[in-house]
Amino acid sequence: MRRLNLHTLGPIVALIALVILGAMLNPAFLAPANITNVLARSAFIGMIAVGMTFVITSGGLDLSVGSMAAFLAGVAIMAMNAVAPALGVHWGTILIGMGVALLGGLAAGWLNGALVTKARIEPFIVTLGTMGIFRSLVTWLADGGTLSLQSGLRTLYRPVYYGGIGWITWPIITFAVVAIIGEWMMRHSRFGRHVEAIGSNERVARYSAIDVNRVKLMTYVLLGLLVGLAVVLYVPRLGSASGSTGVLWELEAIAAVIIGGTALKGGTGRVWGTVVGVLILSLIDNILNLADLVSPYLNGAIQGVIIVLAVVLQREKSAADER
Amino acid sequence: MDSGRTMTVLALRNVSKSFGPIEVLHGVDLGLEPGEVHALIGENGAGKSTIMKILGGFLDPTSGELLLDGQPHRFASGPQAEAAGVVVIHQEFNLAADLSVAANVFLGREAGGFRLDHRAMRAGTAALLDQLHSPIDPDALIRDLSVPDRQMVEIAKALSRKARVLIMDEPSAVLTHREVGALYEQIDRLRAQGVAILYCSHRLDEVAHLADRITVLRDGRVVRQALRGELDESGMATAMVGRELQDFYPPKGQPDAAPALEVQDLTVPGEVHGVSFTLRKGEVLGIAGLVGSGRTELAEGLVGLRPSHGEIRVNGQPTRVRELRDAFAVGLAYLTEDRKEAGLLLEKPLRENLTLAALERFGRVRIDNRAEDAALDRATAEFDIRAPRRDMLAGRLSGGNQQKLLLAKVMLPDPRIIIIDEPTRGIDVGTKRQIYAFIRKLASEGRSIIVISSEMTEVIGLSDRVLVMREGRIAGEVAGAAMTEENIVRLAMGVSSEAA
Ligand SMILES: Nc1ncnc2c1ncn2[C@@H]1O[C@H](COP(=O)(O)OP(=O)(O)OP(=O)(O)O)[C@@H](O)[C@H]1O
Ligand SMILES: [Mg+2]
């Protein structure tokens, strides 16, 4: 039991170590502005990673989320620009944009889920396909360039990313709410139990009268919706979208899930672990930028080491239990 | 142990084994002699599988010694023990589901050099299966095989290794008399060749038939050793349980006339052809038949786990069952014979397993863990689930205790009609009695039960009426005084005068 605790607490210990390291390397690290910055940047990947935790726990995978985010951002921007002449620079216009992003996310997630459950195609293949499709669609919509929100709307929309309650900006608040609800669902709801059961052994789930296809579909829909939510908060940051928006977000989200202790093969999901994983990844990035110890170009290498290490530690635990 | 220690191939001397803080074996002595069948019997959780895993190199003793040819020895792993001639057939299957039968039989010792010699492996596998009189196709994938067929592949795989010591953990639990006969033949052959055999079974008639020497284990201790003929079946049961057992099967009931389940022309494509029968309220209906006769397929078709067509009426109401959920909705439940792959989440705790099929009973929005714990307490008591710790993973329970947990899980949604496929698979004599009494109690409450079992005495002892299946059809029905082993076998084999 004690070893199990140490194992589950591993990511937290790593996170605390990183915070101490960061504070030692640069006093600016603990400044509220920096903390806000780190958390707000984590929020996008974070919300997506929470959704990804459900998908992976059920034994699935979604590689399309980065492209999906870019595509949704593009479509939302186009929608807002399109209704602006009629509605004017007004919150109504922005609400329409938000609605488009959320509904689009829902639909895109449903598409992935339906291809996995109804057409019975491997999630890896399905989402590899839709990843290419979304990416190419947004590039096409932007005609190879950038889709930009009208400047009036941009100004109006800006506070959704930069504003908030004191230091705590809206993305941070939204991320926290999503994380808490996600953790609650995984632990205390029937849906969470079913997701874990399916990832643990799909046949047992079916023989327990669980609607396996519906639950799996719901995980993809939930993830799509969270991608939409991330887009709602991301668009006001830059006010634009292009073919290079959200590149590699899928890998960061998956990495965060794995670092947090969710098994890639499914069966056990830890939403709070995912949150810790996201924070670890963005702290590494932040510390490298603040301190001159290592080139920020090595960021990817360090993150890679952490991912492999996290998995090795998990493996060692189960091997030690064997004999 | 006292006679001919020098002859002993493999032995345990004063072996204890703990999992974490819990000691499950206490100072066990056991010796296996060449050319001898040694039976290991004991209640569920007594430690039989643990002993077999230690002998087979899969676990290390916490204290005490393993002796190979009289010398203390340590196997680093199962495969290493196998290289030394110690081969284990595990209670839970160890086959690669996505590989073919032949590939599994030759796993780790593939024929051919750099390029695999598929033809040789296929021929070798066919020969082994032929020895076992088994019609399994060497090219079939394990995934597509029934549970008994998978067991036969396990046996074929073990036979293919050149064993000096063969350890079998409940090899017959899912086999019918035909396969068990083939298994006996092979055991006799190996015994004559001087192989030392350790055999574990809860079917005590088998033990009486096969064993030259019997070791009885109770709560991790050897409580009795006996030679052939010294211990009859009831003597074994008494030694295992520590008290006398009587009245094995409960008295039969008085089924209601009202039908609970009417099945008309049920067809599962390729497996079951136009089966019709009626199950009455308060009735225990047995379904017998050989492996491959379509018993499990019939049950799975009926509850929506396989595509099927035909007419089903529950309590007189026409019912469409396309998914297991539809069956649950009308109070029809099914307990699978495939405990490991379809029954339990081995990597989840007992509680999660128990409530999985009935979660909506534990809170509408938030799952009420306290109510779940209470349900687990009740189930543990009612089904006598012996778990060293209540927060342990289901896969760590002994085989028989997993079966009890599965039974508790299926009963939790409070079904009215229960189809139980192999109700006592791997369950010890004492608990078997409890389960029979439990099934009878369900019937006396007005529920209806279908029992599919490969154990003939169980079908006869438990059922009010028995349907016998052959080649996907109902070959006949026996009831009352006609419910004899002979009649059932005749119908099952298709040698009765009027073939149905
Ligand atoms: N890996 C494990 N961790 C913890 N406990 C274990 C583990 N494996 C077995 N046990 C416990 O050890 C005891 C003996 O189990 P074992 O499987 O040897 O019983 P068995 O005699 O084979 O019973 P059965 O007839 O039910 O198969 C049981 O209480 C079981 O729960
Ligand atoms: Mg066992």
Coordinates of N, CA and C in Angstrom, one line a residue, chain B residues 266-392:
Chain B
L266 N -35.2 -20.7 -31.7 CA -34.1 -19.8 -31.6 C -32.9 -20.4 -32.4
T267 N -32.4 -19.5 -33.2 CA -31.3 -19.9 -34.1 C -30.1 -18.9 -33.9
V268 N -29.0 -19.5 -33.7 CA -27.7 -18.7 -33.7 C -27.0 -19.1 -34.9
P269 N -26.9 -18.3 -35.9 CA -26.3 -18.8 -37.2 C -25.0 -19.6 -37.0
G270 N -25.0 -20.8 -37.6 CA -23.8 -21.6 -37.5 C -23.6 -22.4 -36.2
E271 N -24.4 -22.1 -35.2 CA -24.1 -22.7 -33.9 C -25.4 -23.5 -33.4
V272 N -26.5 -22.8 -33.4 CA -27.7 -23.3 -32.8 C -28.8 -23.3 -33.8
H273 N -29.5 -24.4 -34.0 CA -30.5 -24.4 -35.0 C -31.9 -24.7 -34.5
G274 N -32.8 -23.7 -34.5 CA -34.2 -23.9 -34.2 C -34.5 -24.6 -32.9
V275 N -34.0 -24.0 -31.8 CA -34.2 -24.6 -30.5 C -35.4 -24.0 -29.8
S276 N -36.3 -24.9 -29.3 CA -37.5 -24.4 -28.6 C -37.6 -25.1 -27.3
F277 N -37.9 -24.4 -26.3 CA -38.2 -25.0 -25.0 C -38.9 -24.0 -24.1
T278 N -39.4 -24.5 -23.0 CA -40.1 -23.6 -22.0 C -39.5 -23.8 -20.6
L279 N -39.3 -22.7 -19.9 CA -38.8 -22.7 -18.6 C -39.9 -22.2 -17.7
R280 N -40.2 -23.0 -16.6 CA -41.3 -22.6 -15.8 C -40.8 -21.8 -14.6
K281 N -41.7 -21.2 -13.9 CA -41.4 -20.4 -12.7 C -41.0 -21.4 -11.6
G282 N -39.9 -21.1 -10.9 CA -39.5 -22.0 -9.8 C -38.8 -23.2 -10.3
E283 N -38.4 -23.3 -11.6 CA -37.8 -24.5 -12.1 C -36.3 -24.3 -12.2
V284 N -35.6 -25.5 -12.0 CA -34.2 -25.5 -12.4 C -34.1 -26.4 -13.6
L285 N -33.7 -25.9 -14.7 CA -33.6 -26.6 -15.9 C -32.1 -26.8 -16.3
G286 N -31.7 -28.1 -16.4 CA -30.4 -28.4 -16.8 C -30.2 -28.4 -18.3
I287 N -29.0 -28.0 -18.8 CA -28.7 -28.2 -20.2 C -27.4 -29.0 -20.2
A288 N -27.5 -30.2 -20.8 CA -26.3 -31.0 -20.9 C -25.9 -31.1 -22.3
G289 N -24.8 -31.7 -22.6 CA -24.3 -31.9 -23.9 C -22.8 -31.9 -24.0
L290 N -22.2 -32.3 -25.1 CA -20.8 -32.4 -25.1 C -20.2 -31.0 -25.4
V291 N -18.9 -30.8 -25.3 CA -18.3 -29.6 -25.7 C -18.5 -29.4 -27.2
G292 N -19.0 -28.2 -27.6 CA -19.2 -28.0 -29.0 C -20.7 -28.3 -29.4
S293 N -21.5 -28.6 -28.4 CA -22.9 -28.9 -28.8 C -23.8 -27.7 -28.9
G294 N -23.2 -26.6 -28.5 CA -24.0 -25.3 -28.7 C -24.6 -24.8 -27.4
R295 N -24.2 -25.3 -26.3 CA -24.9 -24.9 -25.0 C -24.7 -23.5 -24.7
T296 N -23.4 -23.1 -24.7 CA -23.0 -21.7 -24.4 C -23.6 -20.8 -25.5
E297 N -23.5 -21.2 -26.7 CA -24.0 -20.4 -27.8 C -25.5 -20.1 -27.7
L298 N -26.2 -21.2 -27.3 CA -27.6 -21.0 -27.1 C -27.9 -19.9 -26.0
A299 N -27.2 -20.1 -24.9 CA -27.4 -19.1 -23.8 C -27.0 -17.7 -24.3
E300 N -25.9 -17.6 -25.0 CA -25.4 -16.2 -25.4 C -26.4 -15.6 -26.4
G301 N -26.9 -16.5 -27.3 CA -27.9 -16.0 -28.3 C -29.2 -15.5 -27.6
L302 N -29.5 -16.3 -26.6 CA -30.8 -15.9 -25.8 C -30.7 -14.6 -25.1
V303 N -29.6 -14.2 -24.6 CA -29.5 -13.0 -23.8 C -28.9 -11.9 -24.6
G304 N -28.7 -12.0 -25.9 CA -28.3 -10.9 -26.8 C -26.8 -10.7 -26.9
L305 N -26.1 -11.7 -26.5 CA -24.6 -11.5 -26.6 C -24.1 -12.1 -28.0
R306 N -25.0 -12.8 -28.7 CA -24.6 -13.2 -30.0 C -25.8 -12.9 -30.9
P307 N -25.6 -12.6 -32.2 CA -26.7 -12.4 -33.1 C -27.6 -13.7 -33.2
S308 N -28.9 -13.5 -33.0 CA -29.7 -14.7 -33.1 C -31.1 -14.2 -33.5
H309 N -31.9 -15.2 -34.0 CA -33.3 -14.9 -34.2 C -34.2 -16.0 -33.7
G310 N -35.5 -15.7 -33.5 CA -36.4 -16.6 -32.9 C -37.3 -15.9 -32.0
E311 N -38.3 -16.6 -31.4 CA -39.2 -15.9 -30.6 C -38.9 -16.1 -29.1
I312 N -39.0 -15.1 -28.3 CA -38.8 -15.2 -26.9 C -39.9 -14.6 -26.2
R313 N -40.5 -15.3 -25.2 CA -41.5 -14.7 -24.4 C -41.0 -14.8 -22.9
V314 N -41.1 -13.6 -22.3 CA -40.8 -13.6 -20.8 C -42.1 -13.3 -20.1
N315 N -42.4 -14.2 -19.2 CA -43.7 -14.1 -18.5 C -44.9 -13.9 -19.5
G316 N -44.8 -14.6 -20.6 CA -45.9 -14.5 -21.6 C -45.8 -13.3 -22.5
Q317 N -44.9 -12.4 -22.2 CA -44.8 -11.2 -23.0 C -43.8 -11.4 -24.1
P318 N -44.1 -11.2 -25.4 CA -43.1 -11.3 -26.4 C -42.0 -10.3 -26.2
T319 N -40.8 -10.7 -26.3 CA -39.7 -9.8 -25.9 C -38.6 -9.8 -27.0
R320 N -38.1 -8.7 -27.3 CA -37.0 -8.7 -28.3 C -35.7 -8.4 -27.5
V321 N -34.8 -9.3 -27.6 CA -33.5 -9.2 -26.9 C -32.4 -9.1 -27.9
R322 N -32.0 -7.9 -28.1 CA -30.9 -7.7 -29.1 C -29.6 -7.4 -28.5
E323 N -29.6 -6.9 -27.3 CA -28.4 -6.6 -26.5 C -28.6 -7.2 -25.1
L324 N -27.5 -7.4 -24.4 CA -27.6 -7.9 -23.1 C -28.5 -7.0 -22.2
R325 N -28.4 -5.7 -22.5 CA -29.2 -4.7 -21.7 C -30.7 -5.0 -21.8
D326 N -31.1 -5.4 -23.0 CA -32.6 -5.8 -23.2 C -32.9 -6.9 -22.3
A327 N -32.0 -7.9 -22.2 CA -32.3 -9.1 -21.3 C -32.3 -8.6 -19.8
F328 N -31.4 -7.8 -19.5 CA -31.4 -7.3 -18.1 C -32.7 -6.6 -17.7
A329 N -33.2 -5.8 -18.7 CA -34.4 -5.0 -18.5 C -35.6 -5.9 -18.2
V330 N -35.6 -7.1 -18.7 CA -36.7 -8.0 -18.4 C -36.4 -9.0 -17.3
G331 N -35.2 -8.8 -16.6 CA -34.9 -9.6 -15.5 C -34.2 -11.0 -15.9
L332 N -33.6 -10.9 -17.0 CA -32.9 -12.2 -17.5 C -31.4 -11.9 -17.4
A333 N -30.7 -12.8 -16.7 CA -29.3 -12.6 -16.5 C -28.5 -13.8 -16.9
Y334 N -27.2 -13.6 -17.2 CA -26.4 -14.7 -17.7 C -25.0 -14.7 -17.0
L335 N -24.6 -15.8 -16.5 CA -23.3 -15.9 -15.9 C -22.4 -16.7 -16.9
T336 N -21.3 -16.0 -17.3 CA -20.5 -16.6 -18.3 C -19.6 -17.7 -17.8
E337 N -19.2 -18.6 -18.7 CA -18.2 -19.6 -18.3 C -16.8 -19.1 -18.4
D338 N -16.7 -18.0 -19.1 CA -15.4 -17.4 -19.4 C -15.0 -16.3 -18.4
R339 N -14.7 -16.8 -17.2 CA -14.5 -15.9 -16.1 C -13.4 -14.9 -16.3
K340 N -12.3 -15.3 -16.9 CA -11.2 -14.4 -17.0 C -11.4 -13.4 -18.1
E341 N -12.0 -13.8 -19.2 CA -12.1 -12.9 -20.4 C -13.4 -12.1 -20.4
A342 N -14.4 -12.6 -19.8 CA -15.7 -12.0 -19.9 C -16.4 -11.8 -18.6
G343 N -15.9 -12.3 -17.5 CA -16.6 -12.3 -16.3 C -16.1 -11.2 -15.3
L344 N -14.8 -11.1 -15.1 CA -14.3 -10.2 -14.1 C -13.2 -9.3 -14.6
L345 N -13.2 -8.1 -14.1 CA -12.0 -7.2 -14.4 C -10.9 -7.6 -13.4
L346 N -10.0 -8.4 -13.9 CA -9.0 -8.9 -13.0 C -8.1 -7.9 -12.3
E347 N -8.0 -6.7 -13.0 CA -7.1 -5.7 -12.5 C -7.8 -4.6 -11.7
K348 N -9.1 -4.9 -11.3 CA -9.8 -4.0 -10.5 C -10.2 -4.7 -9.2
P349 N -10.4 -3.9 -8.1 CA -10.8 -4.4 -6.8 C -12.1 -5.2 -6.9
L350 N -12.3 -5.9 -5.8 CA -13.6 -6.7 -5.7 C -14.8 -5.8 -5.8
R351 N -14.8 -4.7 -5.1 CA -16.0 -3.8 -5.1 C -16.4 -3.4 -6.5
E352 N -15.5 -2.9 -7.3 CA -15.8 -2.4 -8.6 C -16.4 -3.6 -9.5
N353 N -15.9 -4.8 -9.2 CA -16.4 -5.9 -10.0 C -17.8 -6.3 -9.6
L354 N -18.0 -6.3 -8.3 CA -19.3 -6.7 -7.8 C -20.4 -5.9 -8.3
T355 N -20.2 -4.5 -8.3 CA -21.3 -3.6 -8.7 C -21.4 -3.2 -10.1
L356 N -20.4 -3.7 -10.9 CA -20.3 -3.2 -12.3 C -21.6 -3.4 -13.1
A357 N -22.4 -4.5 -12.9 CA -23.6 -4.7 -13.8 C -24.8 -4.0 -13.1
A358 N -24.6 -3.4 -12.0 CA -25.8 -2.9 -11.2 C -25.6 -1.5 -10.7
L359 N -24.7 -0.8 -11.3 CA -24.3 0.5 -10.8 C -25.5 1.5 -10.5
E360 N -26.5 1.4 -11.3 CA -27.6 2.3 -11.1 C -28.3 2.1 -9.8
R361 N -28.0 1.0 -9.2 CA -28.6 0.8 -7.8 C -27.8 1.5 -6.7
F362 N -26.7 2.0 -7.1 CA -25.8 2.7 -6.1 C -25.7 4.2 -6.3
G363 N -26.8 4.8 -6.4 CA -26.8 6.3 -6.5 C -27.2 6.7 -7.9
R364 N -28.0 7.8 -8.0 CA -28.4 8.2 -9.3 C -27.4 9.0 -10.0
V365 N -26.7 9.8 -9.3 CA -25.6 10.7 -9.9 C -24.3 10.2 -9.4
R366 N -24.1 10.3 -8.1 CA -22.8 10.0 -7.5 C -22.9 8.5 -7.0
I367 N -21.9 7.7 -7.3 CA -21.9 6.4 -6.8 C -21.7 6.4 -5.3
D368 N -22.5 5.7 -4.6 CA -22.4 5.7 -3.2 C -21.5 4.5 -2.7
N369 N -20.2 4.9 -2.4 CA -19.2 3.9 -2.1 C -19.6 3.1 -0.8
R370 N -20.3 3.8 0.1 CA -20.6 3.1 1.3 C -21.6 2.0 1.1
A371 N -22.6 2.3 0.2 CA -23.6 1.3 -0.1 C -22.9 0.2 -0.9
E372 N -21.9 0.5 -1.7 CA -21.2 -0.6 -2.4 C -20.4 -1.4 -1.4
D373 N -19.8 -0.8 -0.5 CA -19.1 -1.6 0.5 C -20.0 -2.5 1.3
A374 N -21.2 -2.0 1.6 CA -22.2 -2.8 2.3 C -22.6 -4.0 1.4
A375 N -22.7 -3.8 0.1 CA -23.1 -4.8 -0.8 C -22.0 -5.9 -0.8
L376 N -20.7 -5.4 -0.8 CA -19.6 -6.3 -0.8 C -19.6 -7.2 0.5
D377 N -19.9 -6.6 1.6 CA -19.9 -7.3 2.8 C -21.0 -8.4 2.8
R378 N -22.2 -8.0 2.2 CA -23.2 -9.0 2.1 C -22.8 -10.1 1.2
A379 N -22.3 -9.8 0.0 CA -21.9 -10.8 -0.9 C -20.8 -11.7 -0.4
T380 N -19.8 -11.1 0.4 CA -18.8 -11.9 0.9 C -19.3 -13.0 1.9
A381 N -20.3 -12.5 2.7 CA -20.9 -13.5 3.6 C -21.8 -14.5 2.9
E382 N -22.7 -14.0 2.0 CA -23.6 -14.9 1.4 C -22.9 -16.0 0.5
F383 N -21.9 -15.6 -0.2 CA -21.2 -16.5 -1.1 C -19.9 -17.0 -0.5
D384 N -19.6 -16.7 0.7 CA -18.4 -17.2 1.4 C -17.2 -16.9 0.5
I385 N -17.1 -15.7 0.1 CA -15.9 -15.3 -0.7 C -14.7 -15.1 0.3
R386 N -13.7 -15.9 0.1 CA -12.6 -15.8 1.0 C -11.5 -14.9 0.4
A387 N -11.4 -13.7 0.8 CA -10.4 -12.7 0.3 C -9.5 -12.3 1.5
P388 N -8.2 -12.5 1.4 CA -7.4 -12.1 2.5 C -7.5 -10.6 2.8
R389 N -7.8 -9.8 1.7 CA -8.0 -8.4 2.0 C -9.1 -7.9 1.1
R390 N -10.0 -7.0 1.6 CA -11.1 -6.6 0.8 C -10.8 -5.6 -0.3
D391 N -9.6 -5.0 -0.2 CA -9.3 -4.0 -1.2 C -8.4 -4.7 -2.3
M392 N -8.3 -6.0 -2.3 CA -7.4 -6.7 -3.2 C -8.0 -6.7 -4.6

